[in-house]
Amino acid sequence: MDTRTVGILGGGQLGRMLVEAANRLNVKTIILDEAVDSPAKQISNSKDHIIGSFNDPHAIEELASKCDVLTIEIEHVNIEALKNVQTKYPKLKIYPTIETISLIKDKFLQKGHLTKNSIAAVKSIPIPENTVDNLKQIGNELGYPFVLKSRTFAYDGRGNFVIKSQDDIVQGLVTLKDRPLYAEKWAPFIKELAVMVIRSIDGKIFSYPVVETVHQDNICHLCYAPARVPDSIQETAKLLAENAVQSFRDCGIFGVEMFLMEDGELFVNEIAPRPHNSGHYTIDSCVTSQFEAHLRSILSLPLPKNFTQFATSNTNAIMLNVLGGNTANSELEFCKKALETAGCSVYLYGKESRPKRKVGHINIISSSMKDCERKLDSILGVSSTITPQSDRKSPLVGIIMGSDSDLPVMSAGCKILEQFGVPFEVTIVSAHRTPHRMSKYAIEASQRGLKAIIAGAGGAAHLPGMVAAMTSLPVIGVPVKGSCLDGVDSLHSIVQMPRGVPVATVAINNSTNAALLAVRILGSYDNKYFKLMNDFLLKQENEVLLKAETLEMLGYEDYLTKAK
Amino acid sequence: MDTRTVGILGGGQLGRMLVEAANRLNVKTIILDEAVDSPAKQISNSKDHIIGSFNDPHAIEELASKCDVLTIEIEHVNIEALKNVQTKYPKLKIYPTIETISLIKDKFLQKGHLTKNSIAAVKSIPIPENTVDNLKQIGNELGYPFVLKSRTFAYDGRGNFVIKSQDDIVQGLVTLKDRPLYAEKWAPFIKELAVMVIRSIDGKIFSYPVVETVHQDNICHLCYAPARVPDSIQETAKLLAENAVQSFRDCGIFGVEMFLMEDGELFVNEIAPRPHNSGHYTIDSCVTSQFEAHLRSILSLPLPKNFTQFATSNTNAIMLNVLGGNTANSELEFCKKALETAGCSVYLYGKESRPKRKVGHINIISSSMKDCERKLDSILGVSSTITPQSDRKSPLVGIIMGSDSDLPVMSAGCKILEQFGVPFEVTIVSAHRTPHRMSKYAIEASQRGLKAIIAGAGGAAHLPGMVAAMTSLPVIGVPVKGSCLDGVDSLHSIVQMPRGVPVATVAINNSTNAALLAVRILGSYDNKYFKLMNDFLLKQENEVLLKAETLEMLGYEDYLTKAK
């Protein structure tokens, strides 16, 4: 796709997934890594890979001499060496830029850069010298607890120490001795969010969905995409991440980690100028993966419109990191469970299994987060009540009625849904006698995965309309015939909704048609049900044709006799 | 995922995609191929790859000595050599089995095997000796035209010669001289279908969707998944393919190519005991790709339930082969177009560009075949009326009405759909005055991509119910108020449908609610519309709250005055 060669400083799993994307596009890559057989090198037989540290000036120069574009999979690289090769090879492109790497590599400089650019970040204070007195003064200023952090070479929680009170100061200085330190105010966050953002060469910003990361022992354990937070918070997080990345005059992918506080406030925690663990879900769930998007942007190759979006409008994903088990390769047990589970993709990095080492990840994709969570539980063996292949069906249609006296009428609808194999639930919800239960039912319906609600009611029939007022799902109303007015009261109460809140009304007592309508609604997007409805209509037609044939054959008098 | 090593005879693109799948699972592969840097070897830095022909007994033995499982990417391998290594290494697993490869490698034996197992295949006749007299006799038996075919080493049309009349016999023998030949009856097919089938080690059969392949100059050009044929033909093709593969006592993936005749009859054309070009679409559109499924089945690794199905219930795909252009790399031009187009993935094989050589493929995925076709046109530059990024919107909702006198009522619904950004169409369809137009509209609606139909009608209002009778889509009925009976006539005509055919009826004259219901139906599966409906309900709520505040502030008398 391109004749230019891309050099990558670092050959771990991030490099490996960059190389996989490059292989598919026939883009040549050269890896600089100390290991002969690092994860990235394993999947490229180039003779040009270099054995050496991404901090070694000679190795970096050798890499630069062979490449047109340099990029990184880790920011802890030798800045001086990069400056030298840029001088020596002025045509060489380096993304992220040396300036960005310098700013980000030193976490205190990073925080300063963000603050200078009005990006909300946790308050940070420099520590000119690592002394107890200095830290006591900081404790007075920031309050306890605060976090002592290494400015450089900190990742997966290493390089951080929480100072809970003055008594911890000495231990903190011992643990992080000889490191350049700074102090950060304690951020009692309720969730960690993250956004992958692409900055194109001409300064355009494209952000991937907002995700939620869950850490265990300071290592990323899970990533939920999209984040399980309200839309308004997702929107704010997206803007914060976009503004943060916009502040770097650069090109390529950035990972922005954020803290969400109880009051909804958001702070940038830190930024990575490269592919990121919180973006692995993009491989299976977004239009273009973070790895391919990074490559295409640093090579100025085209990217489609909305390339950062989910592949379908109802994609949900959970990424589960595979960490080495306590005994070597014991983690493969749950990887095997993932292989058994539909919608799961397993990515192993070709690394030796060591306890807690990131050796792979699993992407779990489904049309609902609830289903992703169920699959995750099954993989992790969390719940024994779950069927091994996570094929327990959540209801797609809810049938509710104002009173059990409506059940004889509504049961015909249940039979139809059973006949079509539609998972459904049926219960009693009365607008007038259980108004709070009704609200709860309506409000939670969509989150529980329902796609349509069928509500039956008689007389002053308020249930269908009231439920419709509290959900965005389609609500189908069945007017149930009461003791007077022949059901016209129910019909008019249900169908004559004011502008703004529709109820899909069917004929009086005709819950059969309500269920068939629900199947048609499912069939709009799910071919399985569409085909079943086609078959149903054909069967109906054939039944009538058969009767016609019989009537023609027997004559009307015999037919009437036999029909009895 | 497995400590066993898989050896692959042949290192072209099929081998490459097998290696890609193996890399992700940490499964070690060793490639035997004449080229030092064949496509498959490029993406694996193993030091064990072998330079040699998949026909060279020594090379095959070297490969066997290093592997636990042998598989192939091409069936034209040395059978004797495989038999020898099987004797020498009795624990070595070879899939497909030597017996299968022997049967399939010789196309005439293959046909015989199929016929013996009652699998419908085109009639074939052996040619004991390549003489003009023999062929004349065959011409008398099969009729003209018939096809002269090489029993071995035939692919992409090479090795075939069509004998249109006696006059072609000499030329045919010259073209295919020295090859072992057989003759096949001419099959005037209307389409070519194909199915990828997995046979598990315990004899279970799993088939991928039925696809349609389109050839140009005897080379596969396009593959449509699913095939654009009626469901009943898909079902028959699937069974034929499954039976064909069941006849081999084997394990792994098979590609079954079939001819579809005008009368709906199906014949197996040929079978490949390995991944196949017609299965490349599975990488992006099925639960598990053909490559990963083959690996997992020959290694007895778990596969999820329904792993051969489309990833979502409305996945549609077109695979476009990338053939080398007339000038080297000129094919990259349309690959770039594909990079610009959402839902397209480009796979290049690391092969030198030569005219008509298969150097890559492009998978185009969308929720409708029509959209896939539009994207394909855009990539191939077929139609200039298409916007570059294929983002022209097909209507999702159709609004129809019995008469233009209904338009003032129905236009409110149009405005709502505009407001929600729903692509829609609006036209006049009268049940009583244009009954045939109505049938056509109803029957074609779903094929044109509509997800719901809104039908408005007054008086003896038959349009919504009649349309509902001829489509499986949800139909929303708007009773339009006529000059008498206050619209109750229309309401009852629309809502009181018989059991079996539902119409989602809304209030009299309330096309606003019809449109809002259509948005809710779209929102059941498309989050974008679901969120917009949430916003809409919130906005409605706020408007009323504002009015309440004003009323409370002004008092009811002032409010009434100001409201005027």
mmCIF file with all atom_site columns, N, CA and C in Angstrom, chain A residues 16 20 23-24 26 37 42 45 296 305 339 348 350 389 391 451 468 471-473 498 500 505 508 513 520 524 534, chain B residues 16 20 23-24 26 37 42 45 296 305 339 348 350 389 391 451 468 471-473 496 498 500 505 508 513 520 524 534:
data_model
loop_
_atom_site.group_PDB
_atom_site.id
_atom_site.type_symbol
_atom_site.label_atom_id
_atom_site.label_alt_id
_atom_site.label_comp_id
_atom_site.label_asym_id
_atom_site.label_entity_id
_atom_site.label_seq_id
_atom_site.pdbx_PDB_ins_code
_atom_site.Cartn_x
_atom_site.Cartn_y
_atom_site.Cartn_z
_atom_site.occupancy
_atom_site.B_iso_or_equiv
_atom_site.pdbx_formal_charge
_atom_site.auth_seq_id
_atom_site.auth_comp_id
_atom_site.auth_asym_id
_atom_site.auth_atom_id
_atom_site.pdbx_PDB_model_num
ATOM 1   N N  . ARG A 1 16  ? 3.699   -5.586  18.099 1.00 0.00 ? 16  ARG A N  1
ATOM 2   C CA . ARG A 1 16  ? 3.213   -6.769  17.373 1.00 0.00 ? 16  ARG A CA 1
ATOM 3   C C  . ARG A 1 16  ? 1.899   -6.465  16.656 1.00 0.00 ? 16  ARG A C  1
ATOM 4   N N  . GLU A 1 20  ? 1.087   -6.485  12.706 1.00 0.00 ? 20  GLU A N  1
ATOM 5   C CA . GLU A 1 20  ? 0.001   -7.260  12.081 1.00 0.00 ? 20  GLU A CA 1
ATOM 6   C C  . GLU A 1 20  ? -0.781  -6.373  11.107 1.00 0.00 ? 20  GLU A C  1
ATOM 7   N N  . ASN A 1 23  ? 1.382   -5.685  8.073  1.00 0.00 ? 23  ASN A N  1
ATOM 8   C CA . ASN A 1 23  ? 1.476   -6.855  7.188  1.00 0.00 ? 23  ASN A CA 1
ATOM 9   C C  . ASN A 1 23  ? 0.297   -6.899  6.221  1.00 0.00 ? 23  ASN A C  1
ATOM 10  N N  . ARG A 1 24  ? -0.893  -6.645  6.755  1.00 0.00 ? 24  ARG A N  1
ATOM 11  C CA . ARG A 1 24  ? -2.085  -6.710  5.906  1.00 0.00 ? 24  ARG A CA 1
ATOM 12  C C  . ARG A 1 24  ? -2.047  -5.682  4.792  1.00 0.00 ? 24  ARG A C  1
ATOM 13  N N  . ASN A 1 26  ? 0.813   -4.634  3.366  1.00 0.00 ? 26  ASN A N  1
ATOM 14  C CA . ASN A 1 26  ? 2.139   -4.696  2.718  1.00 0.00 ? 26  ASN A CA 1
ATOM 15  C C  . ASN A 1 26  ? 3.007   -3.496  3.077  1.00 0.00 ? 26  ASN A C  1
ATOM 16  N N  . ASP A 1 37  ? 13.756  -12.233 19.643 1.00 0.00 ? 37  ASP A N  1
ATOM 17  C CA . ASP A 1 37  ? 12.518  -12.857 19.209 1.00 0.00 ? 37  ASP A CA 1
ATOM 18  C C  . ASP A 1 37  ? 11.332  -12.193 19.927 1.00 0.00 ? 37  ASP A C  1
ATOM 19  N N  . GLN A 1 42  ? 8.439   -11.589 15.972 1.00 0.00 ? 42  GLN A N  1
ATOM 20  C CA . GLN A 1 42  ? 7.977   -12.948 15.651 1.00 0.00 ? 42  GLN A CA 1
ATOM 21  C C  . GLN A 1 42  ? 7.104   -13.011 14.408 1.00 0.00 ? 42  GLN A C  1
ATOM 22  N N  . ASN A 1 45  ? 9.345   -11.503 9.084  1.00 0.00 ? 45  ASN A N  1
ATOM 23  C CA . ASN A 1 45  ? 10.636  -12.182 8.850  1.00 0.00 ? 45  ASN A CA 1
ATOM 24  C C  . ASN A 1 45  ? 11.674  -11.246 8.254  1.00 0.00 ? 45  ASN A C  1
ATOM 25  N N  . ARG A 1 296 ? -2.039  4.239   9.363  1.00 0.00 ? 296 ARG A N  1
ATOM 26  C CA . ARG A 1 296 ? -2.537  5.010   8.217  1.00 0.00 ? 296 ARG A CA 1
ATOM 27  C C  . ARG A 1 296 ? -2.325  6.498   8.455  1.00 0.00 ? 296 ARG A C  1
ATOM 28  N N  . LYS A 1 305 ? -14.622 7.843   6.538  1.00 0.00 ? 305 LYS A N  1
ATOM 29  C CA . LYS A 1 305 ? -15.458 8.662   7.408  1.00 0.00 ? 305 LYS A CA 1
ATOM 30  C C  . LYS A 1 305 ? -15.855 7.830   8.635  1.00 0.00 ? 305 LYS A C  1
ATOM 31  N N  . LEU A 1 339 ? -12.385 -19.406 23.597 1.00 0.00 ? 339 LEU A N  1
ATOM 32  C CA . LEU A 1 339 ? -12.481 -19.995 22.257 1.00 0.00 ? 339 LEU A CA 1
ATOM 33  C C  . LEU A 1 339 ? -13.835 -20.677 22.062 1.00 0.00 ? 339 LEU A C  1
ATOM 34  N N  . LEU A 1 348 ? -2.964  -13.802 21.595 1.00 0.00 ? 348 LEU A N  1
ATOM 35  C CA . LEU A 1 348 ? -1.811  -14.094 22.445 1.00 0.00 ? 348 LEU A CA 1
ATOM 36  C C  . LEU A 1 348 ? -0.590  -13.447 21.798 1.00 0.00 ? 348 LEU A C  1
ATOM 37  N N  . GLY A 1 350 ? 2.755   -14.166 22.071 1.00 0.00 ? 350 GLY A N  1
ATOM 38  C CA . GLY A 1 350 ? 4.026   -14.849 21.861 1.00 0.00 ? 350 GLY A CA 1
ATOM 39  C C  . GLY A 1 350 ? 5.020   -14.570 22.976 1.00 0.00 ? 350 GLY A C  1
ATOM 40  N N  . GLN A 1 389 ? -21.847 -21.918 27.219 1.00 0.00 ? 389 GLN A N  1
ATOM 41  C CA . GLN A 1 389 ? -21.631 -21.135 25.999 1.00 0.00 ? 389 GLN A CA 1
ATOM 42  C C  . GLN A 1 389 ? -22.383 -19.814 26.026 1.00 0.00 ? 389 GLN A C  1
ATOM 43  N N  . ASP A 1 391 ? -25.328 -19.014 26.186 1.00 0.00 ? 391 ASP A N  1
ATOM 44  C CA . ASP A 1 391 ? -26.407 -18.900 25.219 1.00 0.00 ? 391 ASP A CA 1
ATOM 45  C C  . ASP A 1 391 ? -27.767 -18.774 25.900 1.00 0.00 ? 391 ASP A C  1
ATOM 46  N N  . LYS A 1 451 ? -36.577 -5.082  23.269 1.00 0.00 ? 451 LYS A N  1
ATOM 47  C CA . LYS A 1 451 ? -36.631 -4.349  22.005 1.00 0.00 ? 451 LYS A CA 1
ATOM 48  C C  . LYS A 1 451 ? -38.033 -3.809  21.757 1.00 0.00 ? 451 LYS A C  1
ATOM 49  N N  . ALA A 1 468 ? -45.249 4.039   27.367 1.00 0.00 ? 468 ALA A N  1
ATOM 50  C CA . ALA A 1 468 ? -44.642 4.689   26.198 1.00 0.00 ? 468 ALA A CA 1
ATOM 51  C C  . ALA A 1 468 ? -44.050 6.041   26.569 1.00 0.00 ? 468 ALA A C  1
ATOM 52  N N  . THR A 1 471 ? -40.351 5.404   28.130 1.00 0.00 ? 471 THR A N  1
ATOM 53  C CA . THR A 1 471 ? -39.311 4.626   27.450 1.00 0.00 ? 471 THR A CA 1
ATOM 54  C C  . THR A 1 471 ? -39.220 5.126   26.017 1.00 0.00 ? 471 THR A C  1
ATOM 55  N N  . SER A 1 472 ? -38.090 4.854   25.399 1.00 0.00 ? 472 SER A N  1
ATOM 56  C CA . SER A 1 472 ? -37.955 5.189   23.977 1.00 0.00 ? 472 SER A CA 1
ATOM 57  C C  . SER A 1 472 ? -38.197 3.967   23.096 1.00 0.00 ? 472 SER A C  1
ATOM 58  N N  . LEU A 1 473 ? -38.534 2.841   23.731 1.00 0.00 ? 473 LEU A N  1
ATOM 59  C CA . LEU A 1 473 ? -38.824 1.632   22.947 1.00 0.00 ? 473 LEU A CA 1
ATOM 60  C C  . LEU A 1 473 ? -40.205 1.733   22.298 1.00 0.00 ? 473 LEU A C  1
ATOM 61  N N  . PRO A 1 498 ? -51.735 11.680  22.678 1.00 0.00 ? 498 PRO A N  1
ATOM 62  C CA . PRO A 1 498 ? -51.414 13.021  22.177 1.00 0.00 ? 498 PRO A CA 1
ATOM 63  C C  . PRO A 1 498 ? -50.140 12.975  21.326 1.00 0.00 ? 498 PRO A C  1
ATOM 64  N N  . GLY A 1 500 ? -46.541 13.272  20.230 1.00 0.00 ? 500 GLY A N  1
ATOM 65  C CA . GLY A 1 500 ? -45.309 13.193  21.018 1.00 0.00 ? 500 GLY A CA 1
ATOM 66  C C  . GLY A 1 500 ? -45.055 11.809  21.593 1.00 0.00 ? 500 GLY A C  1
ATOM 67  N N  . THR A 1 505 ? -51.196 0.663   18.263 1.00 0.00 ? 505 THR A N  1
ATOM 68  C CA . THR A 1 505 ? -52.410 -0.008  18.740 1.00 0.00 ? 505 THR A CA 1
ATOM 69  C C  . THR A 1 505 ? -52.869 -1.075  17.756 1.00 0.00 ? 505 THR A C  1
ATOM 70  N N  . ILE A 1 508 ? -59.060 -4.779  19.045 1.00 0.00 ? 508 ILE A N  1
ATOM 71  C CA . ILE A 1 508 ? -59.558 -5.143  20.374 1.00 0.00 ? 508 ILE A CA 1
ATOM 72  C C  . ILE A 1 508 ? -59.366 -6.643  20.626 1.00 0.00 ? 508 ILE A C  1
ATOM 73  N N  . ASN A 1 513 ? -52.065 -10.309 17.103 1.00 0.00 ? 513 ASN A N  1
ATOM 74  C CA . ASN A 1 513 ? -51.481 -9.306  16.209 1.00 0.00 ? 513 ASN A CA 1
ATOM 75  C C  . ASN A 1 513 ? -50.418 -8.457  16.903 1.00 0.00 ? 513 ASN A C  1
ATOM 76  N N  . ARG A 1 520 ? -42.394 -8.513  13.720 1.00 0.00 ? 520 ARG A N  1
ATOM 77  C CA . ARG A 1 520 ? -42.027 -7.674  12.557 1.00 0.00 ? 520 ARG A CA 1
ATOM 78  C C  . ARG A 1 520 ? -41.010 -6.602  12.961 1.00 0.00 ? 520 ARG A C  1
ATOM 79  N N  . SER A 1 524 ? -37.177 -6.213  11.406 1.00 0.00 ? 524 SER A N  1
ATOM 80  C CA . SER A 1 524 ? -36.637 -5.066  10.654 1.00 0.00 ? 524 SER A CA 1
ATOM 81  C C  . SER A 1 524 ? -35.129 -5.114  10.623 1.00 0.00 ? 524 SER A C  1
ATOM 82  N N  . ASN A 1 534 ? -41.916 -14.107 6.907  1.00 0.00 ? 534 ASN A N  1
ATOM 83  C CA . ASN A 1 534 ? -42.219 -14.477 5.515  1.00 0.00 ? 534 ASN A CA 1
ATOM 84  C C  . ASN A 1 534 ? -42.867 -15.860 5.454  1.00 0.00 ? 534 ASN A C  1
ATOM 85  N N  . ARG B 1 16  ? -0.528  -17.783 4.229  1.00 0.00 ? 16  ARG B N  1
ATOM 86  C CA . ARG B 1 16  ? -0.303  -16.545 4.986  1.00 0.00 ? 16  ARG B CA 1
ATOM 87  C C  . ARG B 1 16  ? -1.441  -16.293 5.966  1.00 0.00 ? 16  ARG B C  1
ATOM 88  N N  . GLU B 1 20  ? -1.420  -16.085 9.975  1.00 0.00 ? 20  GLU B N  1
ATOM 89  C CA . GLU B 1 20  ? -1.917  -14.943 10.751 1.00 0.00 ? 20  GLU B CA 1
ATOM 90  C C  . GLU B 1 20  ? -2.797  -15.442 11.900 1.00 0.00 ? 20  GLU B C  1
ATOM 91  N N  . ASN B 1 23  ? -0.626  -17.134 14.496 1.00 0.00 ? 23  ASN B N  1
ATOM 92  C CA . ASN B 1 23  ? 0.125   -16.160 15.296 1.00 0.00 ? 23  ASN B CA 1
ATOM 93  C C  . ASN B 1 23  ? -0.707  -15.648 16.469 1.00 0.00 ? 23  ASN B C  1
ATOM 94  N N  . ARG B 1 24  ? -1.961  -15.337 16.184 1.00 0.00 ? 24  ARG B N  1
ATOM 95  C CA . ARG B 1 24  ? -2.807  -14.785 17.238 1.00 0.00 ? 24  ARG B CA 1
ATOM 96  C C  . ARG B 1 24  ? -3.008  -15.779 18.382 1.00 0.00 ? 24  ARG B C  1
ATOM 97  N N  . ASN B 1 26  ? -0.685  -18.036 19.274 1.00 0.00 ? 26  ASN B N  1
ATOM 98  C CA . ASN B 1 26  ? 0.623   -18.602 19.667 1.00 0.00 ? 26  ASN B CA 1
ATOM 99  C C  . ASN B 1 26  ? 0.795   -20.038 19.205 1.00 0.00 ? 26  ASN B C  1
ATOM 100 N N  . ASP B 1 37  ? 10.931  -16.145 0.522  1.00 0.00 ? 37  ASP B N  1
ATOM 101 C CA . ASP B 1 37  ? 10.189  -15.052 1.154  1.00 0.00 ? 37  ASP B CA 1
ATOM 102 C C  . ASP B 1 37  ? 8.728   -15.102 0.704  1.00 0.00 ? 37  ASP B C  1
ATOM 103 N N  . GLN B 1 42  ? 6.652   -14.553 5.146  1.00 0.00 ? 42  GLN B N  1
ATOM 104 C CA . GLN B 1 42  ? 6.905   -13.153 5.495  1.00 0.00 ? 42  GLN B CA 1
ATOM 105 C C  . GLN B 1 42  ? 6.407   -12.788 6.890  1.00 0.00 ? 42  GLN B C  1
ATOM 106 N N  . ASN B 1 45  ? 8.723   -15.322 11.737 1.00 0.00 ? 45  ASN B N  1
ATOM 107 C CA . ASN B 1 45  ? 10.200  -15.305 11.705 1.00 0.00 ? 45  ASN B CA 1
ATOM 108 C C  . ASN B 1 45  ? 10.822  -16.623 12.140 1.00 0.00 ? 45  ASN B C  1
ATOM 109 N N  . ARG B 1 296 ? -8.236  -24.515 14.315 1.00 0.00 ? 296 ARG B N  1
ATOM 110 C CA . ARG B 1 296 ? -8.781  -25.039 15.561 1.00 0.00 ? 296 ARG B CA 1
ATOM 111 C C  . ARG B 1 296 ? -9.290  -26.456 15.363 1.00 0.00 ? 296 ARG B C  1
ATOM 112 N N  . LYS B 1 305 ? -20.322 -22.352 19.612 1.00 0.00 ? 305 LYS B N  1
ATOM 113 C CA . LYS B 1 305 ? -21.584 -22.701 18.958 1.00 0.00 ? 305 LYS B CA 1
ATOM 114 C C  . LYS B 1 305 ? -21.810 -21.742 17.791 1.00 0.00 ? 305 LYS B C  1
ATOM 115 N N  . LEU B 1 339 ? -9.682  1.887   1.246  1.00 0.00 ? 339 LEU B N  1
ATOM 116 C CA . LEU B 1 339 ? -9.260  2.405   2.561  1.00 0.00 ? 339 LEU B CA 1
ATOM 117 C C  . LEU B 1 339 ? -10.121 3.594   2.986  1.00 0.00 ? 339 LEU B C  1
ATOM 118 N N  . LEU B 1 348 ? -3.464  -7.349  1.695  1.00 0.00 ? 348 LEU B N  1
ATOM 119 C CA . LEU B 1 348 ? -2.480  -7.554  0.629  1.00 0.00 ? 348 LEU B CA 1
ATOM 120 C C  . LEU B 1 348 ? -1.563  -8.695  1.066  1.00 0.00 ? 348 LEU B C  1
ATOM 121 N N  . GLY B 1 350 ? 1.634   -9.501  0.127  1.00 0.00 ? 350 GLY B N  1
ATOM 122 C CA . GLY B 1 350 ? 3.093   -9.453  0.059  1.00 0.00 ? 350 GLY B CA 1
ATOM 123 C C  . GLY B 1 350 ? 3.637   -10.088 -1.204 1.00 0.00 ? 350 GLY B C  1
ATOM 124 N N  . GLN B 1 389 ? -17.622 8.510   -0.655 1.00 0.00 ? 389 GLN B N  1
ATOM 125 C CA . GLN B 1 389 ? -17.543 7.664   0.522  1.00 0.00 ? 389 GLN B CA 1
ATOM 126 C C  . GLN B 1 389 ? -18.787 6.809   0.690  1.00 0.00 ? 389 GLN B C  1
ATOM 127 N N  . ASP B 1 391 ? -21.752 7.397   1.083  1.00 0.00 ? 391 ASP B N  1
ATOM 128 C CA . ASP B 1 391 ? -22.589 7.739   2.215  1.00 0.00 ? 391 ASP B CA 1
ATOM 129 C C  . ASP B 1 391 ? -23.961 8.271   1.778  1.00 0.00 ? 391 ASP B C  1
ATOM 130 N N  . LYS B 1 451 ? -37.227 -0.222  6.637  1.00 0.00 ? 451 LYS B N  1
ATOM 131 C CA . LYS B 1 451 ? -37.345 -0.914  7.920  1.00 0.00 ? 451 LYS B CA 1
ATOM 132 C C  . LYS B 1 451 ? -38.761 -0.778  8.471  1.00 0.00 ? 451 LYS B C  1
ATOM 133 N N  . ALA B 1 468 ? -49.701 -4.331  4.855  1.00 0.00 ? 468 ALA B N  1
ATOM 134 C CA . ALA B 1 468 ? -49.210 -5.245  5.903  1.00 0.00 ? 468 ALA B CA 1
ATOM 135 C C  . ALA B 1 468 ? -49.371 -6.699  5.487  1.00 0.00 ? 468 ALA B C  1
ATOM 136 N N  . THR B 1 471 ? -46.183 -7.685  3.159  1.00 0.00 ? 471 THR B N  1
ATOM 137 C CA . THR B 1 471 ? -44.790 -7.488  3.563  1.00 0.00 ? 471 THR B CA 1
ATOM 138 C C  . THR B 1 471 ? -44.632 -8.037  4.964  1.00 0.00 ? 471 THR B C  1
ATOM 139 N N  . SER B 1 472 ? -43.393 -8.347  5.350  1.00 0.00 ? 472 SER B N  1
ATOM 140 C CA . SER B 1 472 ? -43.143 -8.764  6.727  1.00 0.00 ? 472 SER B CA 1
ATOM 141 C C  . SER B 1 472 ? -42.635 -7.607  7.573  1.00 0.00 ? 472 SER B C  1
ATOM 142 N N  . LEU B 1 473 ? -42.556 -6.417  6.985  1.00 0.00 ? 473 LEU B N  1
ATOM 143 C CA . LEU B 1 473 ? -42.112 -5.238  7.741  1.00 0.00 ? 473 LEU B CA 1
ATOM 144 C C  . LEU B 1 473 ? -43.225 -4.750  8.660  1.00 0.00 ? 473 LEU B C  1
ATOM 145 N N  . GLN B 1 496 ? -58.862 -2.614  13.320 1.00 0.00 ? 496 GLN B N  1
ATOM 146 C CA . GLN B 1 496 ? -59.549 -3.898  13.556 1.00 0.00 ? 496 GLN B CA 1
ATOM 147 C C  . GLN B 1 496 ? -59.146 -4.988  12.559 1.00 0.00 ? 496 GLN B C  1
ATOM 148 N N  . PRO B 1 498 ? -57.800 -8.536  11.109 1.00 0.00 ? 498 PRO B N  1
ATOM 149 C CA . PRO B 1 498 ? -58.004 -9.899  11.595 1.00 0.00 ? 498 PRO B CA 1
ATOM 150 C C  . PRO B 1 498 ? -56.707 -10.462 12.174 1.00 0.00 ? 498 PRO B C  1
ATOM 151 N N  . GLY B 1 500 ? -53.459 -12.349 12.524 1.00 0.00 ? 500 GLY B N  1
ATOM 152 C CA . GLY B 1 500 ? -52.499 -12.803 11.514 1.00 0.00 ? 500 GLY B CA 1
ATOM 153 C C  . GLY B 1 500 ? -51.787 -11.655 10.824 1.00 0.00 ? 500 GLY B C  1
ATOM 154 N N  . THR B 1 505 ? -51.522 0.876   14.812 1.00 0.00 ? 505 THR B N  1
ATOM 155 C CA . THR B 1 505 ? -52.379 2.023   14.558 1.00 0.00 ? 505 THR B CA 1
ATOM 156 C C  . THR B 1 505 ? -52.107 3.139   15.563 1.00 0.00 ? 505 THR B C  1
ATOM 157 N N  . ILE B 1 508 ? -56.119 9.250   15.384 1.00 0.00 ? 508 ILE B N  1
ATOM 158 C CA . ILE B 1 508 ? -56.681 9.866   14.175 1.00 0.00 ? 508 ILE B CA 1
ATOM 159 C C  . ILE B 1 508 ? -55.911 11.137  13.813 1.00 0.00 ? 508 ILE B C  1
ATOM 160 N N  . ASN B 1 513 ? -47.190 11.037  15.583 1.00 0.00 ? 513 ASN B N  1
ATOM 161 C CA . ASN B 1 513 ? -46.935 9.842   16.386 1.00 0.00 ? 513 ASN B CA 1
ATOM 162 C C  . ASN B 1 513 ? -46.527 8.646   15.542 1.00 0.00 ? 513 ASN B C  1
ATOM 163 N N  . ARG B 1 520 ? -38.850 4.991   16.994 1.00 0.00 ? 520 ARG B N  1
ATOM 164 C CA . ARG B 1 520 ? -38.663 4.022   18.089 1.00 0.00 ? 520 ARG B CA 1
ATOM 165 C C  . ARG B 1 520 ? -38.332 2.636   17.548 1.00 0.00 ? 520 ARG B C  1
ATOM 166 N N  . SER B 1 524 ? -34.855 0.510   18.301 1.00 0.00 ? 524 SER B N  1
ATOM 167 C CA . SER B 1 524 ? -34.740 -0.783  18.979 1.00 0.00 ? 524 SER B CA 1
ATOM 168 C C  . SER B 1 524 ? -33.390 -1.424  18.693 1.00 0.00 ? 524 SER B C  1
ATOM 169 N N  . ASN B 1 534 ? -34.554 9.441   23.291 1.00 0.00 ? 534 ASN B N  1
ATOM 170 C CA . ASN B 1 534 ? -34.372 9.856   24.694 1.00 0.00 ? 534 ASN B CA 1
ATOM 171 C C  . ASN B 1 534 ? -34.315 11.372  24.798 1.00 0.00 ? 534 ASN B C  1
#
